[in-house]
Tab-separated table of C-alpha atoms and ligand atoms in Angstrom:
chain	number	residue	atom	x	y	z
A	1	MET	CA	-32.951	1.019	-7.721
A	2	ALA	CA	-32.443	2.905	-4.464
A	3	LEU	CA	-30.708	6.258	-4.833
A	4	ARG	CA	-27.157	6.302	-3.624
A	5	LYS	CA	-26.541	8.461	-0.553
A	6	PRO	CA	-24.436	11.508	-1.457
A	7	ILE	CA	-20.876	11.366	-0.140
A	8	PRO	CA	-20.394	14.211	2.376
A	9	GLU	CA	-16.852	14.819	1.109
A	10	LEU	CA	-18.260	15.860	-2.285
A	11	LYS	CA	-18.759	19.209	-0.571
A	12	HIS	CA	-14.979	19.506	-0.303
A	13	LEU	CA	-14.701	19.827	-4.089
A	14	ASP	CA	-14.156	23.246	-5.583
A	15	HIS	CA	-15.114	21.963	-9.040
A	16	VAL	CA	-15.617	18.755	-10.974
A	17	LEU	CA	-13.172	18.159	-13.821
A	18	VAL	CA	-14.548	14.852	-15.139
A	19	SER	CA	-18.078	13.720	-14.308
A	20	GLU	CA	-19.082	10.192	-13.347
A	21	THR	CA	-21.039	9.870	-16.618
A	22	ALA	CA	-18.057	11.006	-18.704
A	23	ILE	CA	-15.795	8.500	-16.909
A	24	LYS	CA	-18.254	5.651	-17.566
A	25	ARG	CA	-18.493	6.474	-21.249
A	26	ARG	CA	-14.725	6.831	-21.682
A	27	VAL	CA	-13.951	3.604	-19.802
A	28	ARG	CA	-16.270	1.793	-22.227
A	29	GLU	CA	-14.504	3.371	-25.219
A	30	LEU	CA	-11.046	2.492	-23.886
A	31	ALA	CA	-12.155	-1.095	-23.288
A	32	GLU	CA	-13.438	-1.334	-26.868
A	33	GLN	CA	-10.046	-0.147	-28.179
A	34	ILE	CA	-8.211	-2.623	-25.948
A	35	ASN	CA	-10.534	-5.492	-26.925
A	36	ARG	CA	-9.812	-4.769	-30.590
A	37	ALA	CA	-6.041	-4.521	-30.044
A	38	TYR	CA	-5.754	-7.770	-28.076
A	39	ARG	CA	-8.274	-9.896	-29.991
A	40	GLY	CA	-7.068	-13.502	-30.029
A	41	LYS	CA	-4.343	-12.774	-27.490
A	42	ASP	CA	-4.055	-13.579	-23.808
A	43	LEU	CA	-3.616	-10.460	-21.711
A	44	THR	CA	-1.991	-9.796	-18.338
A	45	VAL	CA	-3.312	-6.636	-16.704
A	46	ILE	CA	-1.051	-5.086	-14.059
A	47	ALA	CA	-2.610	-2.357	-11.939
A	48	ILE	CA	-0.523	0.125	-9.977
A	49	VAL	CA	-2.303	0.283	-6.627
A	50	ASN	CA	-3.841	1.955	-4.752
A	51	GLY	CA	-4.584	4.716	-7.243
A	52	ALA	CA	-5.558	2.497	-10.190
A	53	LEU	CA	-7.846	0.237	-8.161
A	54	ILE	CA	-11.221	1.693	-9.101
A	55	PHE	CA	-10.341	2.461	-12.717
A	56	THR	CA	-8.975	-1.063	-13.185
A	57	ALA	CA	-12.044	-2.656	-11.586
A	58	ASP	CA	-14.361	-0.824	-13.992
A	59	LEU	CA	-12.156	-1.311	-17.054
A	60	LEU	CA	-11.692	-5.029	-16.412
A	61	ARG	CA	-15.410	-5.693	-16.420
A	62	LYS	CA	-15.629	-4.247	-19.930
A	63	LEU	CA	-12.768	-6.334	-21.317
A	64	SER	CA	-13.804	-9.433	-23.229
A	65	THR	CA	-10.343	-10.797	-23.977
A	66	PRO	CA	-9.087	-13.655	-21.744
A	67	LEU	CA	-6.930	-12.081	-19.035
A	68	ARG	CA	-5.069	-12.412	-15.764
A	69	LEU	CA	-4.764	-9.668	-13.159
A	70	ASP	CA	-1.922	-8.738	-10.848
A	71	CYS	CA	-1.056	-5.596	-8.891
A	72	ILE	CA	2.130	-3.737	-8.170
A	73	ARG	CA	2.696	-1.037	-5.578
A	74	ALA	CA	4.628	2.116	-6.338
A	75	SER	CA	5.089	4.900	-3.869
A	76	SER	CA	6.909	8.165	-4.063
A	77	TYR	CA	7.846	9.869	-0.867
A	78	HIS	CA	5.324	12.595	-0.784
A	79	THR	CA	3.612	14.951	1.505
A	80	GLY	CA	0.144	15.556	0.173
A	81	MET	CA	0.526	16.840	-3.357
A	82	GLN	CA	4.260	16.761	-4.049
A	83	ALA	CA	5.920	13.500	-5.056
A	84	ALA	CA	9.678	13.594	-4.674
A	85	GLY	CA	11.835	12.051	-7.390
A	86	LYS	CA	12.112	8.368	-8.155
A	87	PRO	CA	9.332	6.127	-6.865
A	88	VAL	CA	9.930	2.993	-4.830
A	89	ILE	CA	8.494	0.008	-6.670
A	90	VAL	CA	7.498	-2.874	-4.433
A	91	ASP	CA	7.851	-5.837	-6.772
A	92	ASN	CA	5.364	-8.274	-5.289
A	93	LEU	CA	4.030	-9.594	-8.596
A	94	LYS	CA	2.680	-13.115	-8.301
A	95	LEU	CA	2.357	-13.848	-12.014
A	96	ASP	CA	5.149	-14.852	-14.337
A	97	ILE	CA	4.959	-12.370	-17.187
A	98	ALA	CA	7.806	-13.654	-19.376
A	99	GLY	CA	6.416	-14.038	-22.896
A	100	HIS	CA	3.062	-12.475	-21.941
A	101	HIS	CA	1.358	-9.356	-23.276
A	102	VAL	CA	1.090	-6.865	-20.408
A	103	LEU	CA	-1.279	-3.943	-20.077
A	104	LEU	CA	-0.090	-1.642	-17.331
A	105	VAL	CA	-2.902	0.418	-15.765
A	106	ASP	CA	-2.511	3.547	-13.665
A	107	ASP	CA	-4.733	6.360	-12.485
A	108	ILE	CA	-2.676	9.275	-13.739
A	109	LEU	CA	0.415	9.980	-15.796
A	110	ASP	CA	2.101	12.984	-14.217
A	111	THR	CA	5.909	13.402	-14.227
A	112	GLY	CA	6.255	9.967	-15.875
A	113	ASN	CA	8.599	8.714	-13.139
A	114	THR	CA	6.316	5.918	-11.933
A	115	LEU	CA	5.228	4.469	-15.256
A	116	SER	CA	8.675	4.571	-16.817
A	117	ALA	CA	10.171	2.770	-13.786
A	118	VAL	CA	7.443	0.111	-13.724
A	119	ARG	CA	7.607	-0.401	-17.480
A	120	GLU	CA	11.378	-0.880	-17.264
A	121	LEU	CA	10.889	-3.523	-14.600
A	122	LEU	CA	8.313	-5.408	-16.704
A	123	VAL	CA	10.474	-5.254	-19.824
A	124	ALA	CA	13.375	-6.653	-17.758
A	125	LYS	CA	11.118	-9.595	-16.850
A	126	HIS	CA	10.807	-10.318	-20.590
A	127	ALA	CA	7.161	-9.478	-21.150
A	128	ALA	CA	6.238	-10.076	-24.824
A	129	SER	CA	4.865	-6.520	-24.918
A	130	VAL	CA	4.099	-3.752	-22.430
A	131	LYS	CA	1.393	-1.159	-23.215
A	132	THR	CA	0.065	1.442	-20.838
A	133	CYS	CA	-3.456	2.635	-20.063
A	134	VAL	CA	-4.077	5.661	-17.841
A	135	LEU	CA	-7.320	7.361	-16.963
A	136	LEU	CA	-5.723	10.816	-16.768
A	137	ASP	CA	-2.742	12.466	-18.418
A	138	LYS	CA	-1.192	15.718	-17.161
A	139	LYS	CA	1.103	16.316	-20.124
A	140	ALA	CA	2.343	19.689	-18.830
A	141	ARG	CA	4.001	18.019	-15.829
A	142	ARG	CA	6.158	15.499	-17.686
A	143	ILE	CA	9.799	15.208	-16.551
A	144	VAL	CA	10.588	11.766	-17.978
A	145	PRO	CA	9.418	11.383	-21.596
A	146	PHE	CA	6.520	8.912	-21.561
A	147	GLU	CA	3.472	8.356	-23.762
A	148	ALA	CA	0.642	6.013	-22.792
A	149	GLU	CA	-1.008	4.023	-25.590
A	150	TYR	CA	-4.478	4.430	-24.024
A	151	VAL	CA	-5.463	7.708	-22.344
A	152	GLY	CA	-8.867	8.496	-20.858
A	153	PHE	CA	-8.616	12.270	-20.475
A	154	GLU	CA	-5.933	14.902	-20.804
A	155	ILE	CA	-6.273	17.288	-17.881
A	156	PRO	CA	-4.675	20.608	-16.950
A	157	ASN	CA	-2.001	20.952	-14.291
A	158	GLU	CA	-4.242	20.726	-11.225
A	159	PHE	CA	-4.076	18.267	-8.332
A	160	VAL	CA	-7.157	16.063	-8.624
A	161	VAL	CA	-8.945	13.600	-6.363
A	162	GLY	CA	-11.695	11.019	-6.709
A	163	TYR	CA	-12.295	7.751	-8.602
A	164	GLY	CA	-9.339	6.144	-6.820
A	165	LEU	CA	-7.131	9.231	-6.550
A	166	ASP	CA	-6.423	10.467	-3.045
A	167	PHE	CA	-5.206	13.390	-1.054
A	168	ASN	CA	-3.532	12.010	2.078
A	169	GLU	CA	-5.413	8.719	1.472
A	170	ARG	CA	-8.842	10.431	1.438
A	171	TYR	CA	-11.402	11.068	-1.324
A	172	ARG	CA	-10.753	7.833	-3.255
A	173	ASN	CA	-14.468	6.946	-3.042
A	174	ILE	CA	-15.721	10.081	-4.791
A	175	PRO	CA	-17.253	8.847	-8.083
A	176	CYS	CA	-16.026	11.759	-10.234
A	177	ILE	CA	-12.667	13.531	-10.684
A	178	GLY	CA	-12.419	16.957	-9.103
A	179	VAL	CA	-10.265	19.633	-7.539
A	180	LEU	CA	-10.500	20.268	-3.793
A	181	LYS	CA	-11.218	23.646	-2.296
A	182	SER	CA	-7.835	25.100	-1.368
A	183	LYS	CA	-8.525	24.993	2.381
A	184	TYR	CA	-8.636	21.172	2.238
A	185	TYR	CA	-5.168	21.024	0.670
A	186	ALA	CA	-3.719	23.175	3.442
A	187	PRO	CA	-1.563	21.200	5.877
A	188	LYS	CA	-3.090	20.738	9.338
A	189	LEU	CA	-1.014	22.683	11.868
B	1	5GP	P1	4.250	10.318	-11.695
B	1	5GP	O1	4.635	11.717	-11.289
B	1	5GP	O2	5.298	9.344	-11.309
B	1	5GP	O3	3.877	10.257	-13.159
B	1	5GP	O4	2.947	9.973	-10.874
B	1	5GP	C1	3.085	9.472	-9.593
B	1	5GP	C2	1.811	9.269	-8.899
B	1	5GP	O5	1.489	10.529	-8.306
B	1	5GP	C3	0.562	8.885	-9.679
B	1	5GP	O6	0.463	7.511	-9.914
B	1	5GP	C4	-0.490	9.342	-8.699
B	1	5GP	O7	-0.696	8.343	-7.715
B	1	5GP	C5	0.143	10.563	-8.079
B	1	5GP	N1	-0.425	11.791	-8.683
B	1	5GP	C6	0.057	12.544	-9.683
B	1	5GP	N2	-0.758	13.573	-9.950
B	1	5GP	C7	-1.795	13.452	-9.093
B	1	5GP	C8	-2.991	14.199	-8.862
B	1	5GP	O8	-3.315	15.213	-9.505
B	1	5GP	N3	-3.796	13.742	-7.864
B	1	5GP	C9	-3.516	12.642	-7.117
B	1	5GP	N4	-4.380	12.308	-6.172
B	1	5GP	N5	-2.415	11.919	-7.310
B	1	5GP	C10	-1.566	12.318	-8.288
B	2	MG	MG1	-0.447	6.141	-8.298
């Protein structure tokens, strides 16, 4: 197989927090847990985009249970690293989830604002069950109490990019999770 060209923006990373290999292994383990939990059931996966796009794509291909996929968009007003308060949920779900088992997938559980708001919305639509799977969990940042049933990695309180996570819409295509050099977080004047 031809070697993949290195992404120039990898040079913007100060350090790697979770390697591509570690992500691959953990995604496989999470999928095995989910396959066991939903054996014999029909699953509806709901990804919170854009952040969960890459994680969901990889996770889905390791799930063996019959499933449907839909996406929901949640955005907090933020400038770069700081999300402000309650997120705006754009409810553009195409699937009817009443009576269905839902697995909500997001990139990162931070303050808990996003996942608690989306879960509330899905419960109000009478899902049979709503469980949550996140790649990353920053427990130290929690404002709204929230626990995900499936967690890839607990990480310290640092702003991370890569594997779907952005800074000002950049760096989503980096295959690992890392922290940018501080000069790249600085606002452009
Ligand atoms: P919440 O604070 O509502 O739990 O998380 C809101 C959203 O903020 C997450 O879905 C994610 O998109 C974004 N977010 C939180 N922490 C980080 C981080 O360290 N890096 C990036 N790129 N996004 C984050
Ligand atoms: Mg997000």
